[in-house]
Short mmCIF file of C-alpha atoms in Angstrom, two decimals:
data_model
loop_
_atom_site.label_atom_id
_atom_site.label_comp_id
_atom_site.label_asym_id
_atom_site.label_seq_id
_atom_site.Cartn_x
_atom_site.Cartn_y
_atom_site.Cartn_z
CA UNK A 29 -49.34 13.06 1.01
CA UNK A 30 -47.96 15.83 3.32
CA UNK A 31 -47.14 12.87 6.15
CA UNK A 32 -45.40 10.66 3.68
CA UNK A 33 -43.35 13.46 2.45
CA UNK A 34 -42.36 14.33 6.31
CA UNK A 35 -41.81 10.16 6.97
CA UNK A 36 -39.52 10.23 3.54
CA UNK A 37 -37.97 13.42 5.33
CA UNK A 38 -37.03 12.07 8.31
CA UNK A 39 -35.88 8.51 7.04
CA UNK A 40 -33.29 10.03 4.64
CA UNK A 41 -32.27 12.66 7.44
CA UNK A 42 -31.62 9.21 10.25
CA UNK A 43 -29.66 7.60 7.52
CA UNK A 44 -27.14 10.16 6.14
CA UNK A 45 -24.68 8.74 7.31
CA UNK A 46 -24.98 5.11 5.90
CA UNK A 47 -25.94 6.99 2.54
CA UNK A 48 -22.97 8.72 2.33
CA UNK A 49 -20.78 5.73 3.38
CA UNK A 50 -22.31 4.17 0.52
CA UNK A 51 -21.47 7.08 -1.59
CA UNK A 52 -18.28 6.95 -1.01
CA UNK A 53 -17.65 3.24 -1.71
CA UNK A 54 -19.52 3.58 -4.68
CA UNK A 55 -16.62 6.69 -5.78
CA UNK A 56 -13.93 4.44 -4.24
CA UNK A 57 -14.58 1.51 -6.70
CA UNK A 58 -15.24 4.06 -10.05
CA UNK A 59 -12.32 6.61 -9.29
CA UNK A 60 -8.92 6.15 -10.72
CA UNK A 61 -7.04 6.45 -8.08
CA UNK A 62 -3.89 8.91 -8.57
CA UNK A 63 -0.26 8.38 -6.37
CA UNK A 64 0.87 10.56 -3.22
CA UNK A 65 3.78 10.18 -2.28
CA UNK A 66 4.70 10.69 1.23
CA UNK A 67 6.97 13.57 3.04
CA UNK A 68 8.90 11.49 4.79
CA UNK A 69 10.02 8.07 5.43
CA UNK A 70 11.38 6.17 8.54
CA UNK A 71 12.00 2.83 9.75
CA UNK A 72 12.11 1.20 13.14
CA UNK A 73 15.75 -0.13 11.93
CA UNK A 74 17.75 -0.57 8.40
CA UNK A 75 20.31 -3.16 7.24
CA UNK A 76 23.04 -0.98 5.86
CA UNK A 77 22.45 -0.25 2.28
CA UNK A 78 19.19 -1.08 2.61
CA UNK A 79 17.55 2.12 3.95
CA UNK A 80 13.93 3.14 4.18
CA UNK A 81 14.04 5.44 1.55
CA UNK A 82 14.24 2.70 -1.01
CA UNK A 83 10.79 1.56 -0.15
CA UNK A 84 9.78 4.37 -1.68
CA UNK A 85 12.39 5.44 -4.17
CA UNK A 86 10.28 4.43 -7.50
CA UNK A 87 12.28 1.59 -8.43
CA UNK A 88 11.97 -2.20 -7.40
CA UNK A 89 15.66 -2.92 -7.72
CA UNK A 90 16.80 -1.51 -4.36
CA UNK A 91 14.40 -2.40 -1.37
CA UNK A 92 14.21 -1.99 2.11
CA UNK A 93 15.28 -4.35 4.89
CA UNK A 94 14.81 -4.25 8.78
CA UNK A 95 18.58 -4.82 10.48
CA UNK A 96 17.80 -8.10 12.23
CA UNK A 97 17.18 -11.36 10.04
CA UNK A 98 15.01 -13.72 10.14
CA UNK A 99 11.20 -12.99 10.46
CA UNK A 100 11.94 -9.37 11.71
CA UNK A 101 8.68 -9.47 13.56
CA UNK A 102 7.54 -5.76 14.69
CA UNK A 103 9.66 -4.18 12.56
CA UNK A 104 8.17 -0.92 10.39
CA UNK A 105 8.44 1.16 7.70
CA UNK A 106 6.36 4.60 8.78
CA UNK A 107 5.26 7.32 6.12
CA UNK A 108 3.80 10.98 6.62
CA UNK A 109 2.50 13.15 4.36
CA UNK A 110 1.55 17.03 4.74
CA UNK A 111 -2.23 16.83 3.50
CA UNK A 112 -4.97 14.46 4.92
CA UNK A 113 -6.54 12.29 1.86
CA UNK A 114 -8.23 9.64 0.96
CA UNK A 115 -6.44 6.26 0.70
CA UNK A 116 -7.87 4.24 -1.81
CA UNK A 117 -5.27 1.64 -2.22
CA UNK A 118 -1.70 0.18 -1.11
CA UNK A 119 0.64 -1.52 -3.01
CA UNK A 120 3.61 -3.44 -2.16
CA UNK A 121 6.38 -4.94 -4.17
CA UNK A 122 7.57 -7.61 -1.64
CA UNK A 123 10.97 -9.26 -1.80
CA UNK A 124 14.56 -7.83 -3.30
CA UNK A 125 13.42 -7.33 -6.79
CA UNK A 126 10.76 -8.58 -9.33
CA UNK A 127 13.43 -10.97 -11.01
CA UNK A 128 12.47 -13.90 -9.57
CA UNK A 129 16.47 -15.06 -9.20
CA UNK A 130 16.65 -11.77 -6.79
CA UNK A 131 13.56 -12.13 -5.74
CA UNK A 132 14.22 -15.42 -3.63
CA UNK A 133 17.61 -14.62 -2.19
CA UNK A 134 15.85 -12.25 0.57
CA UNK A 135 13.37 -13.48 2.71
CA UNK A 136 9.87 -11.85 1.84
CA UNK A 137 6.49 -10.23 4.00
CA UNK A 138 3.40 -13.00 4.31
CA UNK A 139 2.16 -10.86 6.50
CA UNK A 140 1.88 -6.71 7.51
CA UNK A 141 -0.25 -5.08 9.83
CA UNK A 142 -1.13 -1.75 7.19
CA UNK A 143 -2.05 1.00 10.18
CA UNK A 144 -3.86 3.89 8.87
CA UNK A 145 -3.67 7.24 11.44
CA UNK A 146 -6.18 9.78 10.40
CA UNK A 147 -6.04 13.49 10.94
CA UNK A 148 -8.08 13.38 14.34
CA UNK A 149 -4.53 10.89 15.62
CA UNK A 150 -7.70 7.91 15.14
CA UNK A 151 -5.20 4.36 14.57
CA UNK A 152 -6.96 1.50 12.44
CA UNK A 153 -5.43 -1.77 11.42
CA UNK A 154 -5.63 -3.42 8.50
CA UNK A 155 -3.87 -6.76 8.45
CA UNK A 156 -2.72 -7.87 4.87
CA UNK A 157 -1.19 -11.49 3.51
CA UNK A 158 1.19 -11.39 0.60
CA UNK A 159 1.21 -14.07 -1.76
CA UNK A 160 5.08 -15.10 -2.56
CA UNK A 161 5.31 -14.32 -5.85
CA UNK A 162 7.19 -11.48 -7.20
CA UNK A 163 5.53 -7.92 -8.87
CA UNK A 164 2.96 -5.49 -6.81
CA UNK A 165 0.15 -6.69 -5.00
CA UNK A 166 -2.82 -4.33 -4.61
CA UNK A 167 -4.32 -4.39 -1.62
CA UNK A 168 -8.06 -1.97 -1.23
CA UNK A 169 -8.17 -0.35 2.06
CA UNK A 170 -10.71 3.19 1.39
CA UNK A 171 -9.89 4.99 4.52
CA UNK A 172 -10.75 8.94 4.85
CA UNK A 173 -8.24 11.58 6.31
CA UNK A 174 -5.21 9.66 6.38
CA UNK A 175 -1.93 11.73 7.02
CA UNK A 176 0.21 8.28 8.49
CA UNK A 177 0.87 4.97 7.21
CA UNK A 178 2.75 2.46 8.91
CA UNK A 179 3.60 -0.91 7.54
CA UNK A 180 4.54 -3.46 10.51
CA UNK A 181 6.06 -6.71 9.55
CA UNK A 182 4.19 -9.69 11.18
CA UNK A 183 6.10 -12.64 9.40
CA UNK A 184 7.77 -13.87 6.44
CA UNK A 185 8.16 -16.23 3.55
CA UNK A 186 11.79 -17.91 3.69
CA UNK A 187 13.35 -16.36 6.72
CA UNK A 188 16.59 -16.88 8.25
CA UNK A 189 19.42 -15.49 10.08
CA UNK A 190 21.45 -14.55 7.18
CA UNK A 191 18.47 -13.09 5.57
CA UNK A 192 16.16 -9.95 5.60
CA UNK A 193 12.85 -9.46 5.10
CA UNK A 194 13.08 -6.83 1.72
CA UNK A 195 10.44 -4.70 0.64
CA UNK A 196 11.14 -3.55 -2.84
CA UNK A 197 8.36 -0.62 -3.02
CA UNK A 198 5.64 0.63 -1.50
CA UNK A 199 2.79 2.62 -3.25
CA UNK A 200 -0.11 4.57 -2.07
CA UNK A 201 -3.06 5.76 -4.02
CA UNK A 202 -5.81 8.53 -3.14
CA UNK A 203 -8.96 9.19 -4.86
#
């Protein structure tokens, strides 16, 4: 009995860590996650009027557009916050507004690179594709420590020299 005690022991002890990885996705997927809202936000470049500020502003009736039209390929919107957490989710409002009218007169993400930077300066990718349809999409991500999150445009739905890629809002949830 003694020896199967010790085994049982030793077993748990060389699997912590994948038992409390599956702890924690086990709390990821029963929390509620609450908001955070970040410090401070910057962009790579803005469209005038359209600053990166009101990617964040709590309404979806101003957004946030790179300077250059078309696909705007590269192009970021970076927020910091003071405290490390856990990121449950991201949302994003895509496009000029959830009016559908407003909504297709700016071109719109298909697809962001969501980078992650944890406390320790550790980078991780996540790469995300919208659907083009107006309102917040949800997108899971669970990632511990985070104190940076930078969205990087990778293409678009609609683009074109006359228009910019528009984020409406961007929302980030910690457990």
């Amino acid at each position: 009995m003694p020896t199967v005690v010790v085994v049982l022991g030793l077993a748990a002890f060389g699997l912590r860590g994948q038992i409390g990885g599956a702890t924690d996705k086990v709390r990821d997927r029963v929390a509620k996650g609450s908001q955070i809202h970040a410090v401070s936000v910057t962009a790579s470049s803005s469209a005038p009027g359209h600053a990166a500020g009101l990617a964040v502003d709590g309404t979806t009736d101003r957004y946030w557009a790179p300077a250059p039209g078309g696909a705007a390929a590269g192009q970021y919107l970076d927020a910091r916050f003071d405290q490390p957490f856990r990121l449950l989710d991201v949302v994003i409002h895509p496009g000029a507004s959830p009016v559908e009218e407003q909504f297709l007169k700016q071109a719109r993400p298909e697809s962001v690179v969501v980078t992650t930077t944890d406390s320790a300066g550790t980078s991780t990718p996540h790469v995300i594709h919208l659907t083009d349809t107006p309102g917040p999409q949800t997108f899971h991500l669970a990632v511990s420590n985070v104190t940076r999150i930078r969205v990087t445009l990778q293409s678009a739905y609609a683009p074109s020299p006359t228009r910019h890629v528009a984020i409406a809002e961007l929302e980030f949830f910690k457990r």
